[in-house]
Coordinates of C-alpha atoms in Angstrom, one line a residue:
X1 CA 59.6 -57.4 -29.6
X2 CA 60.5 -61.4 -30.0
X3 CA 57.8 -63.1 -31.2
X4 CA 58.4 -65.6 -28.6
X5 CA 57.5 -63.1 -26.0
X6 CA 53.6 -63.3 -26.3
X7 CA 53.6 -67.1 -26.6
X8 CA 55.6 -67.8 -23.8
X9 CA 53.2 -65.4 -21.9
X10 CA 50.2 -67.5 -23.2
X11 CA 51.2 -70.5 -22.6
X12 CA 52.2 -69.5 -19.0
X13 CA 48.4 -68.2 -18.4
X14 CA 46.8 -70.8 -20.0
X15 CA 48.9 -73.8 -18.7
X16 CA 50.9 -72.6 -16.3
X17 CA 54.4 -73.9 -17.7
X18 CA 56.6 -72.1 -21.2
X19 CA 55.8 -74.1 -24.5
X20 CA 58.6 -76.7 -25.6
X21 CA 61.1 -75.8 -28.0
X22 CA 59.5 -77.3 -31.0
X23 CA 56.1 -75.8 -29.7
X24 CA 57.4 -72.3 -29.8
X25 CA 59.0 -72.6 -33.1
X26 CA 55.6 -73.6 -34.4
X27 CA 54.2 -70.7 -33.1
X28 CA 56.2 -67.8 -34.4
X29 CA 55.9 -69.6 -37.7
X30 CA 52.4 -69.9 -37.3
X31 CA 51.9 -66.2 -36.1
X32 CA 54.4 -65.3 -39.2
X33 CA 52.0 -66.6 -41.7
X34 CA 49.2 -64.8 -40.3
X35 CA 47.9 -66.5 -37.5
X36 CA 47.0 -64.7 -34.2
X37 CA 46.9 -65.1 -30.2
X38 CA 43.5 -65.6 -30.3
X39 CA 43.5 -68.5 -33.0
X40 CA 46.8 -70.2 -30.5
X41 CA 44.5 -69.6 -27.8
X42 CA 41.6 -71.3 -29.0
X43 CA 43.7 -74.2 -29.7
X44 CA 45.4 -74.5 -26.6
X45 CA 41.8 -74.3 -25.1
X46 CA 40.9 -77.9 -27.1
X47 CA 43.9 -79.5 -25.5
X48 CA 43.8 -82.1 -22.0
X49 CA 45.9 -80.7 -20.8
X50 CA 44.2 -77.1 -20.5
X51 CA 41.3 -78.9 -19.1
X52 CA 43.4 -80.6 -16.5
X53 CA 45.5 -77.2 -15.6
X54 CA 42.1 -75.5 -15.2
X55 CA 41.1 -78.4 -12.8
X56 CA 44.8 -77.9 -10.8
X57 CA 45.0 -74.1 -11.2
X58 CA 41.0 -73.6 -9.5
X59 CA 42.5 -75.9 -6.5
X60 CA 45.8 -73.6 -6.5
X61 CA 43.3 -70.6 -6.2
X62 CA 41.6 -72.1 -3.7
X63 CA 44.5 -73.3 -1.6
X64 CA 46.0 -69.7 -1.7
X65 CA 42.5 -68.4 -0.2
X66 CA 43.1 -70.4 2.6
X67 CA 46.6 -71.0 3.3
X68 CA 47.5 -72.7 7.1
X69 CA 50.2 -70.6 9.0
X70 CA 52.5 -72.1 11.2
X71 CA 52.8 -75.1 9.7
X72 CA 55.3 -77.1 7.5
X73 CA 56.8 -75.2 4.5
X74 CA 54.6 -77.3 2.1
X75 CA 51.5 -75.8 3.2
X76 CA 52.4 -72.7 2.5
X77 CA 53.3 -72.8 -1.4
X78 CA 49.5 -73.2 -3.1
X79 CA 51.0 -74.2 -5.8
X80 CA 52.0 -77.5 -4.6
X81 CA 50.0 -78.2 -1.6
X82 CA 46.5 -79.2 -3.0
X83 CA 45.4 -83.2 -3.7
X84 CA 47.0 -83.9 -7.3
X85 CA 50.7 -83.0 -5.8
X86 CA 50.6 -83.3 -1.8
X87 CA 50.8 -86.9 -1.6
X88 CA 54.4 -86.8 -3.1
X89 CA 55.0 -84.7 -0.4
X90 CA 53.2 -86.5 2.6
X91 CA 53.3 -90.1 4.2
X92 CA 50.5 -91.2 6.4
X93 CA 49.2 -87.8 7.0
X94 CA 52.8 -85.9 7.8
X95 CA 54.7 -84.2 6.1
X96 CA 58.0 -85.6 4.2
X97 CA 60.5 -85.1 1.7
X98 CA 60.0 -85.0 -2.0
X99 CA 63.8 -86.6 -2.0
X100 CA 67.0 -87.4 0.2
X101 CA 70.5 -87.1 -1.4
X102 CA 72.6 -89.2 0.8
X103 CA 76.8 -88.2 0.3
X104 CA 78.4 -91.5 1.1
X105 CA 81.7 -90.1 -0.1
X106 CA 83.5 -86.7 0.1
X107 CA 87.1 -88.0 -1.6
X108 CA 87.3 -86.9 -5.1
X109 CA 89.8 -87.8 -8.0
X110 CA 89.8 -83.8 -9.2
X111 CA 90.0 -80.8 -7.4
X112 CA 87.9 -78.4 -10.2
X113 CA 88.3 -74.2 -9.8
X114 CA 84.3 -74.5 -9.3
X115 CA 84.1 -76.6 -5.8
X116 CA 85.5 -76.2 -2.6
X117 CA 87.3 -79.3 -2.4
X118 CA 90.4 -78.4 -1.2
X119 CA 88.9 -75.8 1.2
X120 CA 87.1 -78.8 3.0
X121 CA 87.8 -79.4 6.4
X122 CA 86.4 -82.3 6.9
X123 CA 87.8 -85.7 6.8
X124 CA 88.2 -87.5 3.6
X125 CA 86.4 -90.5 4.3
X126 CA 83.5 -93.0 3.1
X127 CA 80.0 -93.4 4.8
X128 CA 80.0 -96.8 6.4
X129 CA 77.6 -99.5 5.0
X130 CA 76.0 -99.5 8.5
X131 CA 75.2 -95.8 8.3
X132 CA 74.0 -96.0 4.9
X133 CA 71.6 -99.0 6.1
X134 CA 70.4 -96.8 8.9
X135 CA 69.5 -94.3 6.7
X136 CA 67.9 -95.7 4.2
X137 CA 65.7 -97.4 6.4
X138 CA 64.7 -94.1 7.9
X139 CA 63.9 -92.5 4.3
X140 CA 61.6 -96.4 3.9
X141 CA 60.2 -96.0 6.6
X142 CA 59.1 -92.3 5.9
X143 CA 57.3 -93.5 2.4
X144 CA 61.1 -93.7 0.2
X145 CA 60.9 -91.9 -2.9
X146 CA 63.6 -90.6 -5.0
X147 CA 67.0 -91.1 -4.0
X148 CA 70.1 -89.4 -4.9
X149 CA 74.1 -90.4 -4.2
X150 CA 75.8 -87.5 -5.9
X151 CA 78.3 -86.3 -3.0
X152 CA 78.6 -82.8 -2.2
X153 CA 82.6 -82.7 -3.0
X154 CA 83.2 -86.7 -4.0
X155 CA 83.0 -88.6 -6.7
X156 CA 80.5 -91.5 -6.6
X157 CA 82.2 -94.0 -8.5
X158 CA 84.9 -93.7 -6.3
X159 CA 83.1 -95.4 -3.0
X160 CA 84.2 -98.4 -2.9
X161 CA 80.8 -99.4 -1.2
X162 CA 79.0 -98.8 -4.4
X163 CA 78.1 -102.5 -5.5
X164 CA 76.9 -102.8 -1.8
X165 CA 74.9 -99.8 -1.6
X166 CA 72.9 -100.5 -5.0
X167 CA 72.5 -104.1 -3.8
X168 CA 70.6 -102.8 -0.5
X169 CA 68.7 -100.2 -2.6
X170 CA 67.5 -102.3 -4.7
X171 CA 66.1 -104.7 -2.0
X172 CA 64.0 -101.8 -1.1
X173 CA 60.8 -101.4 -3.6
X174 CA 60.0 -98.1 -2.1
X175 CA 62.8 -96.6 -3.2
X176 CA 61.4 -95.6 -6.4
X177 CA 64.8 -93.9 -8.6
X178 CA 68.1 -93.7 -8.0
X179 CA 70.2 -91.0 -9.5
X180 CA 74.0 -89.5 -9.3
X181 CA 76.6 -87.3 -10.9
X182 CA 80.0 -88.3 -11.9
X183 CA 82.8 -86.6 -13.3
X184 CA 83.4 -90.1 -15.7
X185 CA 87.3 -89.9 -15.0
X186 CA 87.1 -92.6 -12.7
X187 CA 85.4 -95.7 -14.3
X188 CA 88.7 -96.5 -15.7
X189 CA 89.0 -98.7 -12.8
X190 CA 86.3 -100.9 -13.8
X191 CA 86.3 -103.7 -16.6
X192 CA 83.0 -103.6 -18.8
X193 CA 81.0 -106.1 -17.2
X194 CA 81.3 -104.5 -13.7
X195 CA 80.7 -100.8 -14.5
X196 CA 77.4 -102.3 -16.3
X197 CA 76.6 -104.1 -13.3
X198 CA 77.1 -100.4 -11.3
X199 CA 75.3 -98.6 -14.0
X200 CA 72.0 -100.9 -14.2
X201 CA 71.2 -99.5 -10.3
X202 CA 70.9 -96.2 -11.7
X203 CA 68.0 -94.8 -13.4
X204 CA 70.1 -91.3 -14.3
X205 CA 73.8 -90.8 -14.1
X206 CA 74.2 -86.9 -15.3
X207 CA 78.4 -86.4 -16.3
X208 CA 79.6 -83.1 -16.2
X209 CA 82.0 -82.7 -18.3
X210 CA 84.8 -79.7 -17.9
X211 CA 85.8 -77.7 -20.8
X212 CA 86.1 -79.2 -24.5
X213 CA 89.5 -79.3 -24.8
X214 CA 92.6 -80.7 -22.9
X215 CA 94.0 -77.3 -22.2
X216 CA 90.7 -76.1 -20.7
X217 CA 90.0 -79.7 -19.1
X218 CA 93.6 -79.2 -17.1
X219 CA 92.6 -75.8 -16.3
X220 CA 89.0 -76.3 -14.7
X221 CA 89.9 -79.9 -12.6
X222 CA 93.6 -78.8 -12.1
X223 CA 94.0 -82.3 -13.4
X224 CA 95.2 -83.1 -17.3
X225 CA 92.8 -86.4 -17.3
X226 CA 90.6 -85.3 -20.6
X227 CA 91.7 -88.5 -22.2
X228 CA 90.4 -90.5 -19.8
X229 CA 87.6 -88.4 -18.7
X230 CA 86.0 -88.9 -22.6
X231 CA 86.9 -92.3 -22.9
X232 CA 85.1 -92.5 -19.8
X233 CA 82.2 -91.2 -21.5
X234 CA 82.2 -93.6 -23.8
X235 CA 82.1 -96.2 -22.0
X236 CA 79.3 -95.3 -19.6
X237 CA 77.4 -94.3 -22.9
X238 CA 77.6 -97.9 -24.3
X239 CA 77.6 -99.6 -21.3
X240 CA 74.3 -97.1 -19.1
X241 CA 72.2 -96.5 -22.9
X242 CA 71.6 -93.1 -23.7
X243 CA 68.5 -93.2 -21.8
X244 CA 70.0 -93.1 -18.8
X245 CA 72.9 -90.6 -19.2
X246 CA 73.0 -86.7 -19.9
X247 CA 76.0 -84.6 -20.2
X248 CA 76.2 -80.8 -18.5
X249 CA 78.5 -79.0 -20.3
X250 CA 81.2 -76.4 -18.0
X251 CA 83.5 -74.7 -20.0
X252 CA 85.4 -71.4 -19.5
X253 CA 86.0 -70.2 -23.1
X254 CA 83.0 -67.9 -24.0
X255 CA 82.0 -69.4 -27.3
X256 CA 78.9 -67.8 -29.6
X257 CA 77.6 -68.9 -32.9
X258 CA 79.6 -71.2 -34.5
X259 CA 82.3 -71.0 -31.4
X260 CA 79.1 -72.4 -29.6
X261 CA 78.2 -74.9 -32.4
X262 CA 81.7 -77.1 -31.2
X263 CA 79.7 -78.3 -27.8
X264 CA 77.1 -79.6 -29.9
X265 CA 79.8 -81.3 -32.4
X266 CA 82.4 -82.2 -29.6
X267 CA 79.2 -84.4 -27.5
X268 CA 78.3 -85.9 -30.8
X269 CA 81.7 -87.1 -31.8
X270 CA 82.0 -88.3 -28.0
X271 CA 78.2 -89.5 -28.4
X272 CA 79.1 -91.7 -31.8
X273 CA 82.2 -93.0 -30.4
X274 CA 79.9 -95.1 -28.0
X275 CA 77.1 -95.5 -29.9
X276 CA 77.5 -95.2 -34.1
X277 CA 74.6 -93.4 -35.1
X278 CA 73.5 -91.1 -37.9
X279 CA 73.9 -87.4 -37.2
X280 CA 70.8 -86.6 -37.0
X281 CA 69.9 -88.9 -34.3
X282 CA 72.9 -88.3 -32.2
X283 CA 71.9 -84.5 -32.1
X284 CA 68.2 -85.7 -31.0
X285 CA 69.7 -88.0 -28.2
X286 CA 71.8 -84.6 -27.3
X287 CA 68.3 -82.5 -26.4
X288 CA 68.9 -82.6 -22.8
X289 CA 72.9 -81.2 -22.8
X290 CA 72.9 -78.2 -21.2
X291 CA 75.7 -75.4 -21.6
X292 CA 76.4 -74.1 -18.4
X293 CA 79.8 -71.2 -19.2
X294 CA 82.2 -71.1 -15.2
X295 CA 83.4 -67.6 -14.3
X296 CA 86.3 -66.5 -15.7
X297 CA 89.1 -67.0 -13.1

């Protein structure tokens, strides 16, 4: 049995959540030298945050004791529906959402083996600024919140309503984050000081980036745009700050050990290119890449 096993199911009884990567490495070496379950336990037991999950957990308990029927959806999951999290998902006593992801465009510059793009039936088209003004009034006048502009089967930094749409978000203090995807092959079409301009009304622009190669680029977005897609990249990178941007990684090779090592050294040579950094920092800044392997087609 993993050693990881145990301390994932101790942290997941005493906190309710899996330890961190660097948290569980420090336990299996810990537990390798000689230390035990009881010893982690007694430590996790000194920490706030125990003391605040026992506080949460005794309300979850609680709440589950008494759960409301035939109400909204949120009263029904215990684990969300007590004082420390329901005010995220109320406004003035009712019920709301945690988010709204608004599509203000369904036209996109790729047509990837992963989307139903070209199966769409609807009409290419953009959302009208008066629309978008309707609606987020109605999500401002429901409490705002997070709000998201990724399109179902677009890409965002083709709307050529963007500027005006960030502009009218950010007149809005209630909206409290705005965050999209982009496929990065697009911002081509802007010079430097403009896509900074677009990139400071985001607080998170995730890229996804298709395959590591050109071959396997062409073959995922049916598009041979890898060049521009990475230079892309770049430029988002050294324009948005690493802060802001994350990378999610789709790729149809299957690739293990050091096959699997090349993500990691493909996003730091794209990662350096914007930002020259030591190696060691670069793969820090790269925590948050995830590898997410497409069926094979």
């Amino acid at each position: 049995m993993s050693n990881s096993l145990p301390i994932d199911e101790l942290y997941q009884a005493m906190l309710g959540r899996l330890p961190d990567p660097d948290a569980r490495r420090n336990c299996i070496v810990f537990l390798k030298n000689g230390g035990t379950l009881e010893a982690l336990a007694h430590e996790i037991e000194q920490s706030d945050e125990y003391r605040e999950w026992r506080t949460i957990s005794a309300k979850i308990e609680a709440n589950r004791a008494t759960l409301k029927q035939n109400e909204n959806r949120v009263s029904q999951v215990p684990e969300i529906c007590h004082d420390e999290l329901i005010r995220f998902f109320t406004f003035r006593g009712r019920y709301r959402p945690l988010a709204l992801t608004v599509e203000t465009i369904n036209i996109c510059n790729n047509d990837c083996i992963i989307c139903p793009y070209s199966l769409q039936r609807r009409s290419k088209q953009t959302m009208s600024i008066e629309l978008f003004a309707k609606t987020i009034r109605d999500y401002v006048e429901i409490g705002g919140g997070n709000l998201g502009l990724t399109p179902m089967t677009g890409e965002i930094f083709l709307d050529k309503f963007l500027q005006a749409r960030l502009d009218l978000i950010r007149s809005e203090p209630s909206i409290t984050s705005v965050s999209a995807i982009s496929n990065a092959s697009t911002v081509h079409r802007f010079s430097d000081d403009k896509l900074s301009e677009l990139l400071d009304g985001f607080d998170r622009i995730s890229i996804s980036v298709y395959g590591l190669d050109a071959e396997e680029y062409e073959v995922m977005t049916r598009k041979a745009q890898y060049e521009r897609m990475v230079n892309g990249i770049v430029r988002i990178l050294a324009l948005g700050g690493t802060d802001k941007v994350s990378l999610a990684i789709r790729h149809l090779k299957v690739r293990s050990g050091r096959g699997r090592n090349l993500v990691t050294v493909r996003c730091c040579s794209v990662w350096r290119r914007a930002h020259p950094v030591q190696l060691d920092t670069t793969l820090r800044q790269l925590g948050d890449v995830r590898h997410l392997e497409a069926p094979s087609v």
